[in-house]
C-alpha positions as semicolon CSV with decimal commas, in nm:
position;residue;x (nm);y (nm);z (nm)
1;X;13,769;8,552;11,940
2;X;13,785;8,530;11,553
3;X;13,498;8,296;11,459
4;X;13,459;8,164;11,090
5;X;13,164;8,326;10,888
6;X;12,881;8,144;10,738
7;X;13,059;8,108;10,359
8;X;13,339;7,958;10,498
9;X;13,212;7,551;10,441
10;X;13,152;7,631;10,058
11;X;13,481;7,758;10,021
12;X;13,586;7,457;10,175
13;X;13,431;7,240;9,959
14;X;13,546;7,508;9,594
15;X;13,923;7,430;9,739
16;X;13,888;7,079;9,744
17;X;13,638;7,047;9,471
18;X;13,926;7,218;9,234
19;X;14,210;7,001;9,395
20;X;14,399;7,349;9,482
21;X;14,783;7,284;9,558
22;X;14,908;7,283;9,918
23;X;15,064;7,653;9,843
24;X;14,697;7,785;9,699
25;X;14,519;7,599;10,024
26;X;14,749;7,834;10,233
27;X;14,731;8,116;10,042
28;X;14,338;8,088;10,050
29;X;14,315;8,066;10,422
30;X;14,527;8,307;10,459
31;X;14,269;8,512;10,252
32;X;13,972;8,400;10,430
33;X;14,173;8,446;10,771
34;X;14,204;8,807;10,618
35;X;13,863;8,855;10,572
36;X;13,751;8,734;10,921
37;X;13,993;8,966;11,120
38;X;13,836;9,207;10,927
39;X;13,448;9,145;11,046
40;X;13,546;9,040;11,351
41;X;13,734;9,403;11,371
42;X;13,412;9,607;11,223
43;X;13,181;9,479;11,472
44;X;13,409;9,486;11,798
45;X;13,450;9,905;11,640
46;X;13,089;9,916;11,688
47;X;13,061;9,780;12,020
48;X;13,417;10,035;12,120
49;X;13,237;10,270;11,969
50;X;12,886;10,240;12,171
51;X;13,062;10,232;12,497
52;X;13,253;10,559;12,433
53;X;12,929;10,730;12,423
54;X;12,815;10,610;12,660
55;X;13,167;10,685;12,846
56;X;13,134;11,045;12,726
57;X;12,799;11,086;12,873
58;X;12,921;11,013;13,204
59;X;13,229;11,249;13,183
60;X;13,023;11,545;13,026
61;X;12,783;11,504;13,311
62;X;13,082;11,465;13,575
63;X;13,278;11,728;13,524
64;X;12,960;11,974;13,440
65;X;12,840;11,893;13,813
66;X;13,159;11,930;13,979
67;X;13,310;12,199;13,780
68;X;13,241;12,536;14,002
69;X;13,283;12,817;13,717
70;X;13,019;12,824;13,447
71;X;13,245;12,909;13,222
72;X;13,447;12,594;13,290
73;X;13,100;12,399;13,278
74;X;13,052;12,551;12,915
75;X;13,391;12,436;12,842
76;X;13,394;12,079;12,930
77;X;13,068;12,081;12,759
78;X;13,181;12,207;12,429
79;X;13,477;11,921;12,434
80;X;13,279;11,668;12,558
81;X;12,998;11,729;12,277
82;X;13,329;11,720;12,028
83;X;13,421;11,397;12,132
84;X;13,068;11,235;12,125
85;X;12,974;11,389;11,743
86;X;13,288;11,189;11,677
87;X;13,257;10,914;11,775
88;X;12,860;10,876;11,674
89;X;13,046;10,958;11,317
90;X;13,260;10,681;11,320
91;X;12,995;10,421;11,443
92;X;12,830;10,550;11,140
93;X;13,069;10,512;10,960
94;X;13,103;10,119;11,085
95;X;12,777;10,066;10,923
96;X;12,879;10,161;10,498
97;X;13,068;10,036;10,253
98;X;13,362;10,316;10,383
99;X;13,361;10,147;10,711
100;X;13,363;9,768;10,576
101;X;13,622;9,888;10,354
102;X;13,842;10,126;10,571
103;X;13,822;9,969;10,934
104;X;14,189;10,043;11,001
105;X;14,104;10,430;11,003
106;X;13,820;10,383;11,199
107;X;13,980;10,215;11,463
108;X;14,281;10,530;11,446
109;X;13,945;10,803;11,449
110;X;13,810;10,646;11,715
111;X;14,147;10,655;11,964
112;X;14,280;11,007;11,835
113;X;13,921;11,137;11,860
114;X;13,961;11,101;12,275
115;X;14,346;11,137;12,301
116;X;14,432;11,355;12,031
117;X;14,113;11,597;12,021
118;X;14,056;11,668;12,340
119;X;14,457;11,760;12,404
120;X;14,415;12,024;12,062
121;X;14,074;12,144;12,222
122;X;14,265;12,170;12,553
123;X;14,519;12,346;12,408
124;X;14,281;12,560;12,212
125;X;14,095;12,660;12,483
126;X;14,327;12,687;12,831
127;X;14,684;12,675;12,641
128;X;14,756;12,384;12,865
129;X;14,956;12,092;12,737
130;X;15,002;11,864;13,000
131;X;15,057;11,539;12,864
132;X;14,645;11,345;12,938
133;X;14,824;11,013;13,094
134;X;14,521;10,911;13,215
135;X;14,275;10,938;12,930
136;X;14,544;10,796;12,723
137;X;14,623;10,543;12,899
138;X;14,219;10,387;12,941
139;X;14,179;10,491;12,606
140;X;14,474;10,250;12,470
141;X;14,362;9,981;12,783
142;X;14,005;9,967;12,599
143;X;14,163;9,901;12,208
144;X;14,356;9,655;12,295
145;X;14,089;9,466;12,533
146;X;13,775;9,560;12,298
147;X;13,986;9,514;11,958
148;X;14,322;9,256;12,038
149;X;14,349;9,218;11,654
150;X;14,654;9,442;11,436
151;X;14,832;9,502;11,711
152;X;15,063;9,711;11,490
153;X;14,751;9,932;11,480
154;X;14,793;9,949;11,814
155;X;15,094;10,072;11,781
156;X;15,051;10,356;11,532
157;X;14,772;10,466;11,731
158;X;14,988;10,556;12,043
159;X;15,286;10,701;11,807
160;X;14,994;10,941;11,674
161;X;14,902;11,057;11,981
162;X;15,212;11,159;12,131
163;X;15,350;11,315;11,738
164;X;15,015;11,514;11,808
165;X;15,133;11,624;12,165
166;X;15,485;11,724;12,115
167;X;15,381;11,905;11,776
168;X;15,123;12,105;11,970
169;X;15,441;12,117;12,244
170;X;15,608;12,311;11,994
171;X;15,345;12,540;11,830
172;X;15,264;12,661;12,182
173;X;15,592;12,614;12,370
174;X;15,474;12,621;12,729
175;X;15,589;12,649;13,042
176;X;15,571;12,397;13,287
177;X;15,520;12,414;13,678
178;X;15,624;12,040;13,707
179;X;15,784;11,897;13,395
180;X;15,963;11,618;13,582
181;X;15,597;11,500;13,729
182;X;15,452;11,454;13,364
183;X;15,789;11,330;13,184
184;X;15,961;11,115;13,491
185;X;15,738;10,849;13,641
186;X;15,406;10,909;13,454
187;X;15,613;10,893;13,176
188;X;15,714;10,582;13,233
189;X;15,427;10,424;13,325
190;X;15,266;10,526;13,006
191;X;15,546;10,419;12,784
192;X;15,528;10,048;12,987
193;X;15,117;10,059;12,946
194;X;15,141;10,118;12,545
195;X;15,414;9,827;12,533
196;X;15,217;9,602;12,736
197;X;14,903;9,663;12,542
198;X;15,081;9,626;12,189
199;X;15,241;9,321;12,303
200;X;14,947;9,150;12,419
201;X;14,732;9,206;12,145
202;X;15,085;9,070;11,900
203;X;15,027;8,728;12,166
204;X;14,650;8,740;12,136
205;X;14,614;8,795;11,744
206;X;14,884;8,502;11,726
207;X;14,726;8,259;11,977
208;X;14,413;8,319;11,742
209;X;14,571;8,299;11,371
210;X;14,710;7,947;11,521
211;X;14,380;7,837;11,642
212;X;14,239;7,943;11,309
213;X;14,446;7,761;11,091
214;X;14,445;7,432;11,332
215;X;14,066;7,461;11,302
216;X;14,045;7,501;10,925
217;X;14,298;7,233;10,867
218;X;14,064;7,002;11,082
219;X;13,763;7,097;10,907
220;X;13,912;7,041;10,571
221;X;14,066;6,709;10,679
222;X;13,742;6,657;10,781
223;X;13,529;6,756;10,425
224;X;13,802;6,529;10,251
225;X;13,694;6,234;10,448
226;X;13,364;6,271;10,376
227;X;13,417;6,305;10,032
228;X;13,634;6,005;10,011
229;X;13,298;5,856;10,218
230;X;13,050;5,960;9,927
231;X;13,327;5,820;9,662
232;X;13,255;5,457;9,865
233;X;12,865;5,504;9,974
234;X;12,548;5,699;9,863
235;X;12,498;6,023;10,030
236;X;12,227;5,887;10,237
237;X;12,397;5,564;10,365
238;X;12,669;5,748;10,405
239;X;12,512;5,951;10,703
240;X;12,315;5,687;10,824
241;X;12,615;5,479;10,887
242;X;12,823;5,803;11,042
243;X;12,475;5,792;11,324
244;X;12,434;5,475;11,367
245;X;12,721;5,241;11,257
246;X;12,496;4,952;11,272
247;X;12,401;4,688;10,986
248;X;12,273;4,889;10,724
249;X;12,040;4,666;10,468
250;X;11,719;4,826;10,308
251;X;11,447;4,626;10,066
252;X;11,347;4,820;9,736
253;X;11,048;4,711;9,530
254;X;11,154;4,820;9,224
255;X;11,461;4,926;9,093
256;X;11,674;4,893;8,736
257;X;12,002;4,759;8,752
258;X;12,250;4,795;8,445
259;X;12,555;4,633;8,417
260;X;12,768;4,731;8,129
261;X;13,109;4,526;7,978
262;X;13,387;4,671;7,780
263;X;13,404;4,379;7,471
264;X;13,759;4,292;7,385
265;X;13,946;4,458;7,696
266;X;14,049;4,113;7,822
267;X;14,263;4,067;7,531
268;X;14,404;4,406;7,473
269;X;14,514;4,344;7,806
270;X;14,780;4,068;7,637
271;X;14,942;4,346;7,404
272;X;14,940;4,633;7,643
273;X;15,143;4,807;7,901
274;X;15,007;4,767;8,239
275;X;15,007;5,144;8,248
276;X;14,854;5,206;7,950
277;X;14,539;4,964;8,034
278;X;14,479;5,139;8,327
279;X;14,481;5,450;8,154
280;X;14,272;5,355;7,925
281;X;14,039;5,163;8,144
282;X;14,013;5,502;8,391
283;X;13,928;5,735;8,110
284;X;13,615;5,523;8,030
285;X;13,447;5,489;8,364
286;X;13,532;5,840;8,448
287;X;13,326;5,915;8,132
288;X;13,067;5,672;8,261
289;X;13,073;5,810;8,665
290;X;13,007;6,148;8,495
291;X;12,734;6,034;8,300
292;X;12,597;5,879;8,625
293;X;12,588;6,169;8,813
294;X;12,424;6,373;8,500
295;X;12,170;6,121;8,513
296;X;12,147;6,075;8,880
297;X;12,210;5,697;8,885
298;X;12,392;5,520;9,158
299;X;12,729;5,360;9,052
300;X;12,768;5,038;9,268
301;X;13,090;4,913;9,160
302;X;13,338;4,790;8,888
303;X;13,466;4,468;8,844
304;X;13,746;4,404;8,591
305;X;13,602;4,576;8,298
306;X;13,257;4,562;8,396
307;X;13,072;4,879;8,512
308;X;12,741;4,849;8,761
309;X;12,517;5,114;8,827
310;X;12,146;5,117;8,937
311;X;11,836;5,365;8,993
312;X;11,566;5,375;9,228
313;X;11,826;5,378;9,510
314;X;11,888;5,430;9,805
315;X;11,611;5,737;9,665
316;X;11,312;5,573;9,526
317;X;11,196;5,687;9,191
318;X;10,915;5,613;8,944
319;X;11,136;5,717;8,651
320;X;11,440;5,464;8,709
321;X;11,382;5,235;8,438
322;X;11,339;5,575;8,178
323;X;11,694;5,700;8,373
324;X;11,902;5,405;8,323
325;X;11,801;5,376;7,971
326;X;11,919;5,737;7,915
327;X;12,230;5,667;8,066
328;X;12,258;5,344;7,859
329;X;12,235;5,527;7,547
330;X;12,440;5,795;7,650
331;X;12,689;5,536;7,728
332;X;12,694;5,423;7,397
333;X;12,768;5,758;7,258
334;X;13,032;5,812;7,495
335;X;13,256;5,511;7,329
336;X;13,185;5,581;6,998
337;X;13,332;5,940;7,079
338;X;13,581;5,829;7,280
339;X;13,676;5,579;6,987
340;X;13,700;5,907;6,749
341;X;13,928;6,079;6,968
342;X;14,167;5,820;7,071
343;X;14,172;5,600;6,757
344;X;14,052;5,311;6,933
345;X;13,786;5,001;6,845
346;X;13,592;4,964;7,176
347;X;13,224;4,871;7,223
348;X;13,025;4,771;7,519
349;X;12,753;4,522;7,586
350;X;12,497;4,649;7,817
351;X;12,241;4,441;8,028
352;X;11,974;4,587;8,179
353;X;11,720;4,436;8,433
354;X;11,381;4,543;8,704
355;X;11,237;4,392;8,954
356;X;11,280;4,402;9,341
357;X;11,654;4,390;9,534
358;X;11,823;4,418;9,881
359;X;12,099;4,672;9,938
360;X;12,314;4,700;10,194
361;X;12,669;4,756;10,347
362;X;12,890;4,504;10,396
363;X;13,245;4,463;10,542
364;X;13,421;4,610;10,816
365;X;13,781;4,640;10,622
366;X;13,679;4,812;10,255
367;X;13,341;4,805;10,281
368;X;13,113;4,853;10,000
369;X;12,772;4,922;9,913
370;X;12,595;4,647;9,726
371;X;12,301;4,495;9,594
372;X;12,171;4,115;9,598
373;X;11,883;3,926;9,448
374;X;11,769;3,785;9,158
375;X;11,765;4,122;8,954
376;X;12,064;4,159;9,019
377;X;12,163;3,831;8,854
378;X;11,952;3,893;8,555
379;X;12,049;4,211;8,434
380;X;12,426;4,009;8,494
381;X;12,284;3,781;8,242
382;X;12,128;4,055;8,004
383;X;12,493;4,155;7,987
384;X;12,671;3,814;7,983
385;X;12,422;3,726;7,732
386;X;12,397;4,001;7,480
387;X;12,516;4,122;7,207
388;X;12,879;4,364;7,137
389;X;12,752;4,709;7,113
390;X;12,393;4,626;7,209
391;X;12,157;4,674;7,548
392;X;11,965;4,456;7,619
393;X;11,661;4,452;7,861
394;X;11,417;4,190;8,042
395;X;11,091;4,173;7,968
396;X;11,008;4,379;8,279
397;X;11,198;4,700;8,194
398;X;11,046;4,623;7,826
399;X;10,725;4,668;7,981
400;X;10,828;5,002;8,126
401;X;10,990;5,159;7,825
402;X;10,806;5,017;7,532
403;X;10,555;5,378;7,479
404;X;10,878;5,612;7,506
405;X;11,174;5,402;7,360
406;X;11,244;5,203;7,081
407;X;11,304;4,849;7,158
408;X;11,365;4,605;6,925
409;X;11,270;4,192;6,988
410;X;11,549;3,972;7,029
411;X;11,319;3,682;7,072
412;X;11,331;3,352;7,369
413;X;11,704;3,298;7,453
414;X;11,854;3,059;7,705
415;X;12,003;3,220;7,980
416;X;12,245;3,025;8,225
417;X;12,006;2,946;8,552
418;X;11,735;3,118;8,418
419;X;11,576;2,880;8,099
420;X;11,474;3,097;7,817
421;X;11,377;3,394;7,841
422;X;11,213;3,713;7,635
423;X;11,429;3,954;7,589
424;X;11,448;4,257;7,406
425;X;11,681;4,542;7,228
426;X;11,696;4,893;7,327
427;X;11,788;5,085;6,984
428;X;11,711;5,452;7,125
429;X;11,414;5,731;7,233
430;X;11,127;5,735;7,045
């Protein structure tokens, strides 16, 4: 059996990651299919390859025991030590960069090396060129059980070996006691052996490219789920809920939540193409997801126009008030180039707010992965609040980014279910 080597996930992931075409996909399995049948080849040549030693041990010693004329003994010897110098070669072989490169002419070395040099050494030797059914026929029995892979291989292996007969058959041109015994029924028997073998491994090698191809297209099925997963949830809620699909809802001390508005979208919305807004609307908070994952902030959601994100989540951090004003900033910059590029007037009004919050996942149609409590609602108000191309921040994260970053006092404002508050201006890194 062909089984999938230990690269095989990451190339998964590089053909989805790079959003290959359906053709490419193919094309690329059909490479790493390639590949496989290749290993899988090399190290079933290995195993032929230790078995025909140990094979040609047992013959050499056979036929020395019973053979009753030294001479013969010295004979079967001589051929048998032939045969094993051979084959140890090609194992050897099995093991370089010739072998891992070349396995086709291994696999022809090691079946000519038993049916093809012991009938020249035979000849050589006794000028007898009766056709070797028998070591022919185990040795093509053992290919196509030990290696069921190329079966036109196969194939070329068995046309080899009787080219290499009837060439010999004419070089020599013997005479036969029997012909009819070696070219009537053995004959066919042999030529019924080689078809069955060739057409078994042809079943075998397609039975297995099938199985291959249904078991790649499940597994990237499979890593396209879970990446559609990980668009929806954090990594590790993600496999918490694929464990234990159970109510998922986790406490954090301290976190810093940022929620961001684009100012003026509403009513560009008015005096522009459906298609357009959504275009433009996409471009921006694909700018800001990629910014989020430079930064390693979560993105929670976007509602409208509004972009949420948060740090300290689900993996607790002492640096998440420090991230999300990076990201803040970055944010900034990311409009104002974005502005350059597309000749547009945007600006965003960013609220940011610490404290303690409850996250969970919620729904059983659409879910999502969200976050409650009253930090929550005040960085909502730092945003709701603030001013058009400003962040603003609490006076907790102020107390959190005031030796690094330069914040700037806004002064006591009211805020909507709050009462007045302190808040301040983040202006940049100090």
């Amino acid at each position: 059996m062909i089984h999938p080597n230990n690269s095989d996930k990451t190339q998964l992931d590089a053909l989805i990651s790079h959003g290959m075409s359906h053709r490419q996909t193919n094309n690329n399995l059909a490479e790493f299919y390639k590949e496989q049948r290749q290993s899988f080849m090399l190290k079933r040549l290995q195993l032929q390859a230790q078995i025909m030693l140990v094979a040609g041990l047992t013959l050499i010693t056979f036929f020395s025991w019973t053979n009753s004329q030294v001479e013969g003994k010295i004979y079967a010897f001589k051929i048998g030590i032939v045969v094993e110098l051979f084959t140890l070669l090609c194992w050897g072989l099995c093991k370089t960069p010739i072998g891992r490169r070349y396995p086709d002419l291994i696999f022809l070395s090691l079946c000519w090396a038993v049916t093809c040099v012991v009938q020249i050494d035979i000849a050589l030797l006794f000028n007898s060129l009766e056709p070797r059914n028998n070591i022919w026929t185990l040795m093509f029995l053992t290919q196509a059980t030990i290696i069921p892979v190329q079966w036109w291989m196969h194939l070329i292996s068995q046309i080899g070996t009787i080219i290499c007969y009837l060439t010999l058959y004419i070089l020599y041109n013997p005479t036969l006691k029997n012909p009819s015994a070696f070219y009537g029924e053995q004959g066919l028997y042999f030529f019924w052996t080689c078809t069955i073998c060739v057409f078994s491994v042809y079943l075998y090698e397609r039975l297995r490219q099938k199985e291959f191809y249904a078991r790649k297209a499940m597994e990237l099925a499979q890593q396209k789920s879970e990446m559609l997963l990980l668009n929806i949830l954090p990594e590790m809620i993600a496999e918490q809920l694929k464990q234990q699909p159970t109510t998922i809802a986790d406490s954090f001390l301290e976190v810093t939540v940022l929620f961001a508005d684009i100012v003026g979208f509403t009513e560009l919305s008015t005096r522009t193409s459906p298609a357009a807004l959504v275009e433009l609307l996409n471009t921006i908070f694909c700018l800001f997801d990629q910014l989020a994952e430079r930064h390693g902030v979560e993105k929670i959601k976007t509602i409208g126009d509004a972009y949420m994100a948060v740090a300290g989540l689900p993996n607790q951090s002492n640096t998440h008030a420090p991230t999300i004003a990076n990201m803040a900033l970055d944010m900034q910059t990311a409009i104002a180039t974005f502005n350059e590029e597309n000749n547009q007037s945007f600006c965003i009004r960013i609220g940011i707010s610490t404290g303690p919050v409850v996250a969970g996942v919620i729904g059983l149609k659409k879910f999502a992965y969200d976050l409650w409590g009253d930090t929550v609602n005040t960085a909502s108000r730092m945003e709701s609040h603030g001013i058009a191309g400003s962040i603003q921040v609490c006076e907790a994260t102020y107390q959190l980014l005031k030796d690094k970053y330069l914040l700037e006092k806004r002064g006591l404002i009211k805020v909507k279910g709050k009462g007045e508050m302190m808040t301040y201006l983040l202006k940049g890194i100090n």
